[in-house]
Amino acid sequence: YIGACASALCNLGIGPGDAVAVQLPNWWEQLVAVFAIVQVGAMVVPVNVRLRGELEYILEYTRSKLLIAPEEYHGFSHGDLIDSLRGKLPDLRDTVTVRGTADRRHATFEELLAQGSSHPVVTGRPVLSANDPWEVMFTSGTTSAPKGVVLTHNNTLYTLRLLVEEYHILQGDGSDVVLGVLPIAFVYAQYLCALGALLSGGALVL
């Protein structure tokens, strides 16, 4: 799935330096999208699925070219919200909805994976530095607008090493089974639950 998603992103023109916003609950599609975005050298912009009013600001600030969001979640139509923002965000070229029905407004995640599988990209992965950014994580609970915190590959890998080698929160030997309860769009859950478990060979329960 990750490879198919990465191919589809390349076919959409997503590459190094581009930002892709992912506003999803703790669904497996979120992790596929995140790893695919990293694979093509772009930057992930995680967005809390409950966030409404600040979405426009985050998309504009990061100049996100693609937004991946649910069609509907807990009775709220993200598809309608996206439609209301499209004319205000010239950098937002494409939108993909997850677990919704196909329509003319947005591509679905299933269509994205199918397109990537049928038209795989055979070029090599982009050459990146460990100090290149891979994510822009926005703060919460601060005054004024959210602050975009740029995280590099080195930032993240060093933090994951600390979880295993210094804090011993994770075993890091492939035996960890982590229950992801907090939203993975939050940095604590993303590092400790999702990336910590998966990148050390463990299992993540969503």
XYZ file of C-alpha atoms in Angstrom:
206
model
C 0.000 0.000 0.000
C 2.790 2.423 0.872
C 4.503 1.875 -2.466
C 1.258 2.340 -4.383
C 0.464 5.489 -2.440
C 3.979 6.855 -3.042
C 3.647 6.201 -6.777
C 0.321 7.999 -6.839
C 1.823 10.966 -5.005
C 4.624 11.146 -7.566
C 2.053 11.057 -10.357
C 0.346 14.026 -8.682
C 3.632 15.911 -8.792
C 4.379 15.624 -5.068
C 8.085 15.573 -4.274
C 10.871 17.039 -2.114
C 9.974 20.341 -0.522
C 6.214 19.890 -0.966
C 3.850 19.743 1.991
C 0.985 17.244 2.264
C -1.598 17.690 5.023
C -3.067 14.542 6.592
C -6.191 15.102 8.683
C -7.290 11.623 9.671
C -8.289 9.748 12.827
C -6.347 6.684 13.953
C -7.030 4.727 10.783
C -4.495 2.590 8.961
C -4.775 4.928 5.977
C -3.075 7.651 8.020
C 0.073 5.573 8.476
C 0.175 4.506 4.828
C -0.109 8.144 3.778
C 2.584 9.326 6.209
C 5.152 6.729 5.152
C 4.353 7.314 1.476
C 4.845 11.068 1.857
C 8.220 10.466 3.504
C 9.165 8.005 0.763
C 8.757 10.638 -1.961
C 10.735 13.181 0.059
C 7.825 15.495 0.860
C 6.816 16.893 4.255
C 3.936 15.584 6.356
C 1.602 18.111 7.973
C -0.438 16.195 10.595
C -3.746 17.853 11.446
C -6.064 16.943 14.313
C -9.211 15.459 12.794
C -11.339 17.544 15.186
C -9.802 20.817 14.016
C -12.090 23.099 12.019
C -11.393 26.835 12.057
C -7.598 26.620 11.987
C -7.403 24.227 9.023
C -7.353 27.059 6.483
C -4.502 28.772 8.340
C -2.413 25.580 8.517
C -2.929 24.740 4.848
C -2.100 28.293 3.798
C 0.926 28.603 6.091
C 2.499 25.343 4.869
C 1.376 25.912 1.253
C 0.133 22.324 1.253
C -0.412 20.945 -2.239
C -2.527 17.998 -1.149
C -4.964 17.352 1.697
C -5.980 13.839 2.744
C -9.036 13.833 5.022
C -12.107 11.734 5.817
C -15.200 12.337 3.730
C -17.141 12.335 6.986
C -16.206 11.667 10.595
C -18.491 11.638 13.657
C -21.260 13.320 11.714
C -19.124 16.158 10.360
C -18.653 16.538 6.593
C -14.981 17.190 5.935
C -15.777 17.057 2.233
C -18.008 20.127 2.570
C -15.340 21.924 4.633
C -12.746 21.231 1.960
C -15.072 22.577 -0.729
C -15.540 25.798 1.236
C -11.757 26.333 1.359
C -10.719 25.425 -2.169
C -11.100 28.902 -3.649
C -9.103 30.451 -0.801
C -6.021 28.220 -1.126
C -4.267 28.526 -4.498
C -1.501 26.096 -3.482
C -3.983 23.298 -2.664
C -4.059 21.460 -5.978
C -5.615 18.148 -4.957
C -7.775 16.642 -2.223
C -8.296 12.995 -1.338
C -11.071 11.725 0.920
C -10.880 8.511 2.932
C -13.690 6.013 3.547
C -16.173 7.983 1.494
C -18.038 7.471 -1.750
C -16.549 8.460 -5.076
C -17.781 11.764 -6.459
C -16.583 14.472 -8.801
C -15.307 16.737 -6.049
C -12.523 14.641 -4.579
C -10.542 11.531 -5.392
C -10.871 8.737 -2.866
C -7.996 7.027 -1.101
C -8.977 3.771 -2.780
C -8.686 5.453 -6.179
C -5.302 6.847 -5.174
C -3.976 3.385 -4.288
C -5.428 1.851 -7.459
C -3.883 4.566 -9.603
C -0.499 4.077 -7.944
C -0.675 0.310 -8.394
C -1.560 0.528 -12.076
C 0.968 3.299 -12.837
C 3.967 2.621 -10.592
C 6.818 5.102 -10.602
C 10.120 3.375 -11.336
C 12.456 6.268 -10.580
C 14.703 6.039 -7.530
C 13.939 7.627 -4.201
C 15.019 11.243 -3.753
C 18.409 11.834 -2.159
C 17.809 13.534 1.172
C 19.956 14.630 4.075
C 19.197 13.375 7.568
C 18.819 17.037 8.494
C 16.132 17.676 5.877
C 12.629 18.258 7.258
C 10.078 15.477 7.035
C 7.253 16.977 9.112
C 5.682 20.244 10.208
C 3.893 19.575 13.509
C 1.607 22.336 14.766
C 1.395 23.202 18.438
C -1.840 23.340 20.385
C -2.901 25.246 23.469
C -0.812 28.298 22.610
C -1.807 31.916 22.237
C -2.534 33.359 18.795
C -2.245 31.021 15.802
C -0.713 27.516 16.050
C 3.051 27.393 15.608
C 4.497 25.137 12.919
C 7.423 23.148 14.335
C 9.716 21.768 11.645
C 11.122 18.320 12.483
C 14.013 16.693 10.642
C 14.742 13.007 10.180
C 17.558 13.327 12.725
C 15.230 14.988 15.258
C 12.841 12.087 15.055
C 15.297 9.200 14.926
C 17.214 10.553 17.927
C 14.000 10.877 19.924
C 13.057 7.293 19.058
C 16.499 6.109 20.200
C 15.927 7.835 23.545
C 12.620 5.996 24.004
C 14.466 2.684 23.731
C 18.018 3.248 24.961
C 17.596 5.862 27.686
C 13.984 5.876 28.891
C 13.326 2.157 28.271
C 9.692 2.899 27.449
C 10.020 0.578 24.469
C 12.065 -2.616 24.265
C 12.986 -1.886 20.672
C 13.667 -5.542 19.867
C 10.512 -6.250 17.881
C 8.536 -7.482 20.888
C 6.686 -4.238 21.614
C 2.923 -4.156 21.176
C 1.651 -0.594 21.530
C -1.993 0.425 21.862
C -2.526 3.718 20.024
C -5.291 5.481 21.934
C -4.242 9.120 21.617
C -4.547 10.711 18.159
C -1.463 9.927 16.072
C -1.662 13.483 14.725
C -0.287 14.505 18.157
C 3.485 14.329 18.502
C 3.435 12.248 21.709
C 1.291 9.511 20.213
C 3.042 9.715 16.867
C 6.485 9.158 18.366
C 5.738 6.856 21.278
C 2.990 4.778 19.703
C 3.184 4.779 15.919
C 6.793 5.453 14.951
C 8.286 3.964 18.091
C 6.544 0.637 17.634
C 6.729 0.312 13.866
C 10.285 1.519 13.263
C 11.627 -0.834 15.913
C 9.836 -3.821 14.426
C 6.987 -3.978 16.929
C 3.229 -3.951 16.464
C 0.795 -1.046 16.638
C -2.817 -1.618 17.643
C -5.076 1.222 16.494
